[in-house]
Coordinates of C-alpha atoms and ligand atoms in Angstrom, one line a residue:
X15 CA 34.0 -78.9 78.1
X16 CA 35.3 -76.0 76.1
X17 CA 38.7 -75.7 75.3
X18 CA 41.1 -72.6 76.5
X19 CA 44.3 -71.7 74.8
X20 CA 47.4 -69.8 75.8
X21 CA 49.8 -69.1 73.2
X22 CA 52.7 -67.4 74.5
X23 CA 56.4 -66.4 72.5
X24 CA 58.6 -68.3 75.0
X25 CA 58.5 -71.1 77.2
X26 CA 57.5 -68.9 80.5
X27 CA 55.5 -66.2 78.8
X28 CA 52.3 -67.7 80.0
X29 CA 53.5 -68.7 83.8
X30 CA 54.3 -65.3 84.2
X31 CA 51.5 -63.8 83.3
X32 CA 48.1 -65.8 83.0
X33 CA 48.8 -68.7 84.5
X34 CA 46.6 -68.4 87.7
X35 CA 44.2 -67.7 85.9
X36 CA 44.7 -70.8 83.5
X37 CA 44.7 -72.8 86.8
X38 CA 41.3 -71.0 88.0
X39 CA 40.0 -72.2 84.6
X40 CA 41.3 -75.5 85.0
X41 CA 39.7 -75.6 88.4
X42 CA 36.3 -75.1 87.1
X43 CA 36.9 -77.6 84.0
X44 CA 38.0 -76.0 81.3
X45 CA 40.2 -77.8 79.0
X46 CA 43.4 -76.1 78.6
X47 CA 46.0 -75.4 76.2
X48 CA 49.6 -74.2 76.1
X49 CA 51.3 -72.8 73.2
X50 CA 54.4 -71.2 72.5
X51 CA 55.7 -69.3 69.2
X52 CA 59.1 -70.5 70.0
X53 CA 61.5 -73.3 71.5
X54 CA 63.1 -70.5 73.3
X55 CA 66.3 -71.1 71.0
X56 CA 69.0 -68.3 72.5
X57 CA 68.1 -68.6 75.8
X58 CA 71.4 -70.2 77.8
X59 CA 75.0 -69.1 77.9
X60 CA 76.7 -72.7 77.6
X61 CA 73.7 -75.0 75.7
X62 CA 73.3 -75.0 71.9
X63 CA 69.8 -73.8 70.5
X64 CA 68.8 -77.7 70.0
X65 CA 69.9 -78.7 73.6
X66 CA 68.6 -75.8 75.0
X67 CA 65.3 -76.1 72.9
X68 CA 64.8 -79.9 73.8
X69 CA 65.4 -78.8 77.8
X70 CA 62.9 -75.4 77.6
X71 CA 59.9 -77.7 75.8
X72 CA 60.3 -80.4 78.4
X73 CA 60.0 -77.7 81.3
X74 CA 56.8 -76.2 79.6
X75 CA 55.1 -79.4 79.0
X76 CA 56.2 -80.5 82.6
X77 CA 54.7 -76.7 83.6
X78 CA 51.4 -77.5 81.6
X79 CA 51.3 -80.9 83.3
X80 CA 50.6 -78.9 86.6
X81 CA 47.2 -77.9 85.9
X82 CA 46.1 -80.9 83.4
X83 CA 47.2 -78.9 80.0
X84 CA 48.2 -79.8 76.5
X85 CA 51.2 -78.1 75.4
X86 CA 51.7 -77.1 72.4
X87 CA 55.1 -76.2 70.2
X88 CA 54.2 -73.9 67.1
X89 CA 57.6 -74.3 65.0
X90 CA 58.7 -71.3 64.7
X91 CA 62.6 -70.3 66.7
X92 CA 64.0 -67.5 69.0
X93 CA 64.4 -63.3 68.6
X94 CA 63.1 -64.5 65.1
X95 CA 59.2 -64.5 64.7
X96 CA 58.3 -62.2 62.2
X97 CA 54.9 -61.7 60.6
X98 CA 55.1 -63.5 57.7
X99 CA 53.6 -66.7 55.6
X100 CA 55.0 -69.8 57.3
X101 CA 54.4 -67.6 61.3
X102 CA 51.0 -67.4 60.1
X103 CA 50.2 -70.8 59.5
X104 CA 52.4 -72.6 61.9
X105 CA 50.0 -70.7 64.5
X106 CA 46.7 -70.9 62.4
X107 CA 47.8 -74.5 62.9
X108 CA 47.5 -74.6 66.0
X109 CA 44.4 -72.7 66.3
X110 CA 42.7 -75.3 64.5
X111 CA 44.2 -77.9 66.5
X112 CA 42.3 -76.4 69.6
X113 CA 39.3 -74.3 68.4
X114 CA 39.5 -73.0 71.6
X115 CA 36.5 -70.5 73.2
X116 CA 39.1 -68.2 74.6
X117 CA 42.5 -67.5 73.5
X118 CA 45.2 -65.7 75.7
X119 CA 48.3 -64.1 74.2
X120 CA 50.8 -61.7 74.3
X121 CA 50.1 -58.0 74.4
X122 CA 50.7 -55.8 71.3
X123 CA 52.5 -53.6 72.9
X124 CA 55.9 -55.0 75.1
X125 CA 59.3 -54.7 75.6
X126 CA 60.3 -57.6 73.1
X127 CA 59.9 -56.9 69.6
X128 CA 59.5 -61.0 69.3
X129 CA 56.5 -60.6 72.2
X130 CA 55.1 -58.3 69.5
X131 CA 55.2 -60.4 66.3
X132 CA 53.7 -63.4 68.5
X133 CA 50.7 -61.1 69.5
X134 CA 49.6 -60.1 66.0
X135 CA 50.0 -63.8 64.3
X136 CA 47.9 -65.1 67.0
X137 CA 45.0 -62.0 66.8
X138 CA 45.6 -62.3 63.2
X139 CA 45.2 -66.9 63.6
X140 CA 42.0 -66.0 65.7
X141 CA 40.2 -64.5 62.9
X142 CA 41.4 -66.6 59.9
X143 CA 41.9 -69.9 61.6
X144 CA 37.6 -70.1 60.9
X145 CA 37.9 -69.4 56.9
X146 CA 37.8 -72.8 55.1
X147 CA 40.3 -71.2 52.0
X148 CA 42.9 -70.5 54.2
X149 CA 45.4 -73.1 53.6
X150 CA 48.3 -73.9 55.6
X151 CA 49.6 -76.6 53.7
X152 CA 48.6 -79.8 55.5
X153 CA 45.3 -81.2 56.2
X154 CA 43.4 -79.3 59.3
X155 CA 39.8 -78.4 60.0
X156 CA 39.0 -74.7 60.1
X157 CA 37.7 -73.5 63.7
X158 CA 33.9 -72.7 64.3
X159 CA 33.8 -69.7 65.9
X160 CA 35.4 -66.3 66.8
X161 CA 37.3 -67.1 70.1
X162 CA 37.3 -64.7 72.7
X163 CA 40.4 -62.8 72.9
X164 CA 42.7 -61.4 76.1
X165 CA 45.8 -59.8 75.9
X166 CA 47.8 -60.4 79.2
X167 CA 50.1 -57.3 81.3
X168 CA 53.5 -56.1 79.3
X169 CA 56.4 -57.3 80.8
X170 CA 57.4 -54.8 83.8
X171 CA 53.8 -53.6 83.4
X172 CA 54.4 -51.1 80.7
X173 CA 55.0 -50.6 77.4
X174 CA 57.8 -49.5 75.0
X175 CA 57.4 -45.7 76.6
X176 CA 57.0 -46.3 80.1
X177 CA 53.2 -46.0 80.1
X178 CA 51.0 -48.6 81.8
X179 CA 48.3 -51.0 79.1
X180 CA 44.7 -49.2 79.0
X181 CA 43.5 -52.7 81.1
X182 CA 40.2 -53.7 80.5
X183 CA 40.0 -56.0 83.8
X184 CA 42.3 -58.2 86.2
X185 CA 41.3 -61.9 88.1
X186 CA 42.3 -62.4 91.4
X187 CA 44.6 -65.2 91.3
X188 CA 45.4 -65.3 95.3
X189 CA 44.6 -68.9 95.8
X190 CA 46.0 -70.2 92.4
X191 CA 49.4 -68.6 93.8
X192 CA 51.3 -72.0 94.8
X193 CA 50.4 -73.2 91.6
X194 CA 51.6 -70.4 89.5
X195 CA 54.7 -70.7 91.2
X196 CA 54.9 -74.6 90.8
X197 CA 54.9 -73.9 87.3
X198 CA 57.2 -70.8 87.0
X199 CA 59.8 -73.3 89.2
X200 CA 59.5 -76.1 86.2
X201 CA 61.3 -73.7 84.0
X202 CA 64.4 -73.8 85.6
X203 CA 66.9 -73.3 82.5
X204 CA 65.8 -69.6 82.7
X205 CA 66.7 -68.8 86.3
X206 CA 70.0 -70.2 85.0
X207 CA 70.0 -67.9 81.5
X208 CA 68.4 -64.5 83.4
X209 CA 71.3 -64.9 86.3
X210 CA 73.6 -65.1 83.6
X211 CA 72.1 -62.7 81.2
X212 CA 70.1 -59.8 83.1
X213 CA 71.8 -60.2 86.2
X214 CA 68.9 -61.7 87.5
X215 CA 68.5 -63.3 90.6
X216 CA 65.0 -63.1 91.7
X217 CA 62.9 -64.9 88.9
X218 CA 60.0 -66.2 91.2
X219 CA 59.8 -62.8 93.0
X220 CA 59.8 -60.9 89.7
X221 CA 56.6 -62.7 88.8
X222 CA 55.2 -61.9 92.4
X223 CA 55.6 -58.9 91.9
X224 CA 53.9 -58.3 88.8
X225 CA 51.0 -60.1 90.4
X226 CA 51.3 -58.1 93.1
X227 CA 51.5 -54.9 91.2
X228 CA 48.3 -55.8 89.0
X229 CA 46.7 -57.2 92.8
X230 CA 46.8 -53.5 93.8
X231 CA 44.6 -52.6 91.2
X232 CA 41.7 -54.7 92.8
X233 CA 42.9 -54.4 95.9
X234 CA 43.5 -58.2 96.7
X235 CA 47.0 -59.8 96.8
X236 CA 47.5 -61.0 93.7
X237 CA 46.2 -60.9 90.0
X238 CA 46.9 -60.5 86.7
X239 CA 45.9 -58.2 84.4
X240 CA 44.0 -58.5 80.8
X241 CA 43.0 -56.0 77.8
X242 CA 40.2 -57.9 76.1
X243 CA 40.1 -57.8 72.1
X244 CA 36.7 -56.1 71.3
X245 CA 37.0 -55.6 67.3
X246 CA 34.8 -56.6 64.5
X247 CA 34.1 -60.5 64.9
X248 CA 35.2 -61.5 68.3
X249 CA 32.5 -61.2 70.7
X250 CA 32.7 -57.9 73.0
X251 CA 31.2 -59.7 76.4
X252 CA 33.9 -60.5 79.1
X253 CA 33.6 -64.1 79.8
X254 CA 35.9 -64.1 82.1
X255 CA 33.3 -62.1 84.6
X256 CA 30.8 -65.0 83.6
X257 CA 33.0 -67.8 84.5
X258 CA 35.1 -66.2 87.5
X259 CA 32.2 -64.4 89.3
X260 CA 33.8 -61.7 91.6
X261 CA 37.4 -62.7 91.5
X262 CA 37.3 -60.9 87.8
X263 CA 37.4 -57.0 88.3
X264 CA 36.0 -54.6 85.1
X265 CA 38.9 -51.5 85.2
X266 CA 37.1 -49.7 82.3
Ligands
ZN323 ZN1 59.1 -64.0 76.3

């Protein structure tokens, strides 16, 4: 079956916002993949970026678990991914690890300039990862084919000026709820950091209620919410209508 990849910044990027749909993939028997930019590296007020890293890739391979996924660690460390030669092979890497059909990432536009780096290494790895020259230091075989490409919601659902993302279409993830919270609840060390940090007390509800909010726009419960990648190369079709049937919703 054809592989799906998610390649977040953090640990949690991707159960906040495309993991029901990961699970609807899942469900239908796709294989999936997890991957994230980072080991989350400055995210706990008393743990030192290695014990705090060690903890945050246990709870996303523990999250990945949940619906059957690989996980998958790219290298790189915390509030410092930057565009630059070893970011773009340590995720062209893992590109060719997968050579996945459709790849899920961060949105070019957020509220963390990290969440922004992460976005264009992995657009950027979806297009090279196929060009045999490319070399990224180690042995890997180059990937066969332009992946589709989805961009999931901004955090808080806009970006940088307070404007929502031009969304190209949203899946109803209603029934793949419980397990989008099962996997939210395995990353436990950041209820404990966004108490501390943000004042946060409500990490499960905030996710809600960006599913919530992006549920409105189809009028079902919950969903999340995707801008598709339709530049030269990658195809332009939305797969995720010829998977999903009617629980994915055109908004353009
Ligand atoms: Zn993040």
């Amino acid at each position: 079956m054809d592989r799906i990849l998610a390649f977040g910044c953090h640990p949690d990027d991707v159960e906040f916002m495309v993991a029901g749909t990961l699970a609807l993939l899942a469900d239908r028997g796709y294989e999936i993949h997890i991957a994230t930019m980072t080991g989350g590296e400055v995210g706990h007020p008393t743990l030192s970026p290695q014990q705090i890293r060690a903890r945050r890739l246990a709870e996303a391979a523990a999250s990945a678990a949940v619906i059957g996924a690989t996980y998958h660690y790219a290298g790189g460390y915390d509030l410092e991914v930057q565009y630059d030669d070893a970011y773009r092979k340590r995720v062209v890497r893992v590109l060719r690890e997968v050579d996945p059909l459709i790849v899920f990432t961060n949105p070019p536009m957020d509220y963390l300039a990290d969440h922004e780096e992460a976005s264009r290494l992995v657009r950027n790895a979806a297009y090279i990862a196929s060009v045999p020259n490319y070399d990224i230091g180690e042995p890997s075989t180059p990937t066969t084919r332009f992946p589709y490409l989805y961009y999931w919601n901004a955090s808080s659902l806009t970006d940088i000026f307070g404007r929502p993302l031009p969304l190209s279409c949203a899946v109803d993830i209603t029934s793949a709820m419980p397990t989008k919270l099962e996997m939210l609840k395995c990353h436990q060390s950041q209820q404990e950091w966004l108490a501390y940090h943000n004042d946060w007390n409500d990490y499960l509800e905030n996710m809600q209620w960006h599913s919530r909010e992006d549920g409105r726009k189809i009028g079902v419960e919950y969903a999340e919410g995707f801008i598709q990648h339709r530049s030269t190369g990658h195809p332009k079709d939305n797969i995720l209508n010829s998977i999903l049937g009617g629980l994915c919703r055109d908004l353009t």
